[in-house]
């Protein structure tokens, strides 16, 4: 976070919620998950990192800049070796800028990590449902529920 913007990240803290205790002023120096701007900040950081490292990791940088939607990467290559290079370079770039890749899934893959799939068969990606073992993509249809959220 730019030092000039730290004033927007202040937290006023009172220990034990005791009104008589002094107020401490804390500053959050990292993006906060759930804050509206955090996703955009993360996406900009990742794309800037890819641009910075594009001479060293051209396949990974291309994948991040041109083949991602928000936090879902969807690179495609005709050559599996070239795809592996791209995926390795993406992981390297992300590590260099302080991010970790949750997992990767490729077309034809049958055994899916629980990080990628809750049912071991389907992967949710960019609002779609993907069955990697069959390489079939469909709209992610969810049950309609018109009951008020409580």
Tab-separated table of C-alpha atoms in Angstrom:
chain	number	residue	atom	x	y	z
A	1	UNK	CA	0.000	0.000	0.000
A	2	UNK	CA	1.327	3.411	-0.919
A	3	UNK	CA	2.300	5.287	2.277
A	4	UNK	CA	0.077	8.209	1.238
A	5	UNK	CA	-2.937	5.863	1.378
A	6	UNK	CA	-2.298	4.407	4.829
A	7	UNK	CA	-4.674	6.973	6.317
A	8	UNK	CA	-7.518	5.006	4.675
A	9	UNK	CA	-6.448	1.803	6.431
A	10	UNK	CA	-6.731	2.993	10.042
A	11	UNK	CA	-8.285	0.862	12.758
A	12	UNK	CA	-9.310	2.354	16.081
A	13	UNK	CA	-8.862	-0.231	18.830
A	14	UNK	CA	-10.065	-0.208	22.393
A	15	UNK	CA	-8.922	-3.158	24.495
A	16	UNK	CA	-11.667	-5.263	26.109
A	17	UNK	CA	-14.270	-2.837	24.695
A	18	UNK	CA	-13.817	-0.823	27.870
A	19	UNK	CA	-14.911	2.778	27.189
A	20	UNK	CA	-12.441	3.979	29.829
A	21	UNK	CA	-9.430	2.407	28.115
A	22	UNK	CA	-7.415	4.568	25.707
A	23	UNK	CA	-7.983	4.266	21.976
A	24	UNK	CA	-5.088	2.748	20.068
A	25	UNK	CA	-4.634	3.638	16.400
A	26	UNK	CA	-3.474	0.779	14.228
A	27	UNK	CA	-2.691	0.764	10.509
A	28	UNK	CA	-3.330	-2.204	8.216
A	29	UNK	CA	-0.480	-2.368	5.722
A	30	UNK	CA	-1.786	-5.231	3.585
A	31	UNK	CA	-4.824	-5.792	1.417
A	32	UNK	CA	-7.784	-7.146	3.366
A	33	UNK	CA	-9.701	-10.116	2.014
A	34	UNK	CA	-13.329	-9.115	1.606
A	35	UNK	CA	-12.671	-5.419	1.087
A	36	UNK	CA	-14.188	-4.398	-2.241
A	37	UNK	CA	-10.933	-3.061	-3.670
A	38	UNK	CA	-8.750	-6.045	-2.646
A	39	UNK	CA	-9.529	-8.157	-5.710
A	40	UNK	CA	-8.695	-5.338	-8.102
A	41	UNK	CA	-5.536	-4.510	-6.164
A	42	UNK	CA	-4.412	-8.141	-6.334
A	43	UNK	CA	-5.161	-8.387	-10.054
A	44	UNK	CA	-3.206	-5.213	-10.813
A	45	UNK	CA	-0.276	-6.459	-8.710
A	46	UNK	CA	-0.212	-9.802	-10.519
A	47	UNK	CA	-0.362	-8.189	-13.960
A	48	UNK	CA	2.344	-5.662	-13.062
A	49	UNK	CA	4.503	-8.497	-11.759
A	50	UNK	CA	4.010	-10.393	-15.004
A	51	UNK	CA	4.943	-7.302	-17.017
A	52	UNK	CA	8.049	-6.803	-14.868
A	53	UNK	CA	9.232	-10.399	-15.412
A	54	UNK	CA	8.114	-10.850	-19.039
A	55	UNK	CA	11.675	-10.860	-20.415
A	56	UNK	CA	12.729	-13.634	-18.016
A	57	UNK	CA	9.480	-15.637	-18.109
A	58	UNK	CA	7.711	-14.838	-21.400
A	59	UNK	CA	5.279	-17.788	-21.423
A	60	UNK	CA	4.202	-17.196	-17.834
A	61	UNK	CA	3.857	-13.456	-18.353
A	62	UNK	CA	1.763	-13.975	-21.489
A	63	UNK	CA	-0.474	-16.399	-19.590
A	64	UNK	CA	-1.026	-13.993	-16.700
A	65	UNK	CA	-1.595	-10.934	-18.881
A	66	UNK	CA	-3.684	-12.473	-21.672
A	67	UNK	CA	-5.146	-15.769	-20.414
A	68	UNK	CA	-6.526	-14.969	-16.977
A	69	UNK	CA	-9.954	-13.906	-15.842
A	70	UNK	CA	-9.820	-12.357	-12.366
A	71	UNK	CA	-8.128	-15.177	-10.414
A	72	UNK	CA	-8.730	-18.013	-12.888
A	73	UNK	CA	-6.072	-18.809	-15.457
A	74	UNK	CA	-7.112	-20.544	-18.639
A	75	UNK	CA	-4.010	-20.971	-20.775
A	76	UNK	CA	-4.175	-23.078	-23.887
A	77	UNK	CA	-1.288	-24.558	-25.840
A	78	UNK	CA	-1.169	-27.167	-28.593
A	79	UNK	CA	2.062	-28.583	-27.168
A	80	UNK	CA	1.818	-30.067	-23.636
A	81	UNK	CA	5.511	-29.249	-23.014
A	82	UNK	CA	4.882	-25.593	-23.847
A	83	UNK	CA	1.883	-25.595	-21.491
A	84	UNK	CA	4.049	-27.023	-18.699
A	85	UNK	CA	6.617	-24.273	-19.277
A	86	UNK	CA	3.866	-21.641	-19.108
A	87	UNK	CA	2.450	-23.098	-15.878
A	88	UNK	CA	5.893	-23.338	-14.266
A	89	UNK	CA	6.667	-19.749	-15.246
A	90	UNK	CA	3.327	-18.523	-13.881
A	91	UNK	CA	4.114	-20.185	-10.559
A	92	UNK	CA	7.625	-18.660	-10.548
A	93	UNK	CA	6.337	-15.148	-11.284
A	94	UNK	CA	3.664	-15.415	-8.602
A	95	UNK	CA	6.198	-16.612	-6.005
A	96	UNK	CA	8.545	-13.752	-6.877
A	97	UNK	CA	5.816	-11.188	-6.160
A	98	UNK	CA	4.588	-12.848	-2.967
A	99	UNK	CA	1.657	-14.925	-4.220
A	100	UNK	CA	1.120	-18.675	-4.147
A	101	UNK	CA	-0.606	-20.697	-6.834
A	102	UNK	CA	-3.422	-22.692	-5.227
A	103	UNK	CA	-3.343	-25.533	-7.753
A	104	UNK	CA	-3.321	-26.348	-11.446
A	105	UNK	CA	-5.621	-28.583	-13.442
A	106	UNK	CA	-5.065	-29.577	-17.061
A	107	UNK	CA	-7.314	-31.075	-19.687
A	108	UNK	CA	-7.611	-34.844	-19.380
A	109	UNK	CA	-6.656	-34.879	-15.697
A	110	UNK	CA	-8.646	-37.459	-13.743
A	111	UNK	CA	-7.360	-37.104	-10.182
A	112	UNK	CA	-8.213	-33.644	-8.905
A	113	UNK	CA	-6.903	-31.977	-5.784
A	114	UNK	CA	-9.533	-31.067	-3.165
A	115	UNK	CA	-8.236	-27.501	-3.630
A	116	UNK	CA	-9.497	-27.608	-7.206
A	117	UNK	CA	-12.686	-29.619	-6.870
A	118	UNK	CA	-15.164	-30.225	-4.085
A	119	UNK	CA	-16.530	-33.360	-5.754
A	120	UNK	CA	-13.382	-34.709	-7.436
A	121	UNK	CA	-14.914	-34.353	-10.911
A	122	UNK	CA	-15.866	-30.725	-11.602
A	123	UNK	CA	-13.882	-27.504	-11.450
A	124	UNK	CA	-15.491	-24.087	-11.192
A	125	UNK	CA	-13.691	-21.641	-13.465
A	126	UNK	CA	-14.757	-18.140	-14.489
A	127	UNK	CA	-18.425	-18.863	-13.814
A	128	UNK	CA	-18.379	-22.117	-15.731
A	129	UNK	CA	-18.336	-25.783	-14.754
A	130	UNK	CA	-15.447	-27.737	-16.266
A	131	UNK	CA	-14.997	-31.502	-16.287
A	132	UNK	CA	-11.246	-31.754	-16.959
A	133	UNK	CA	-11.187	-35.529	-17.515
A	134	UNK	CA	-13.673	-35.082	-20.398
A	135	UNK	CA	-12.589	-31.524	-21.266
A	136	UNK	CA	-16.250	-30.443	-21.253
A	137	UNK	CA	-17.292	-26.934	-20.303
A	138	UNK	CA	-20.826	-25.899	-19.334
A	139	UNK	CA	-22.585	-23.051	-17.611
A	140	UNK	CA	-22.451	-23.292	-13.834
A	141	UNK	CA	-26.148	-23.637	-13.045
A	142	UNK	CA	-27.123	-23.266	-9.429
A	143	UNK	CA	-30.414	-24.008	-7.705
A	144	UNK	CA	-32.811	-21.060	-7.649
A	145	UNK	CA	-33.826	-20.053	-4.166
A	146	UNK	CA	-36.201	-17.129	-3.802
A	147	UNK	CA	-36.371	-17.330	-0.025
A	148	UNK	CA	-35.028	-14.256	1.742
A	149	UNK	CA	-31.496	-14.556	3.051
A	150	UNK	CA	-31.505	-14.527	6.844
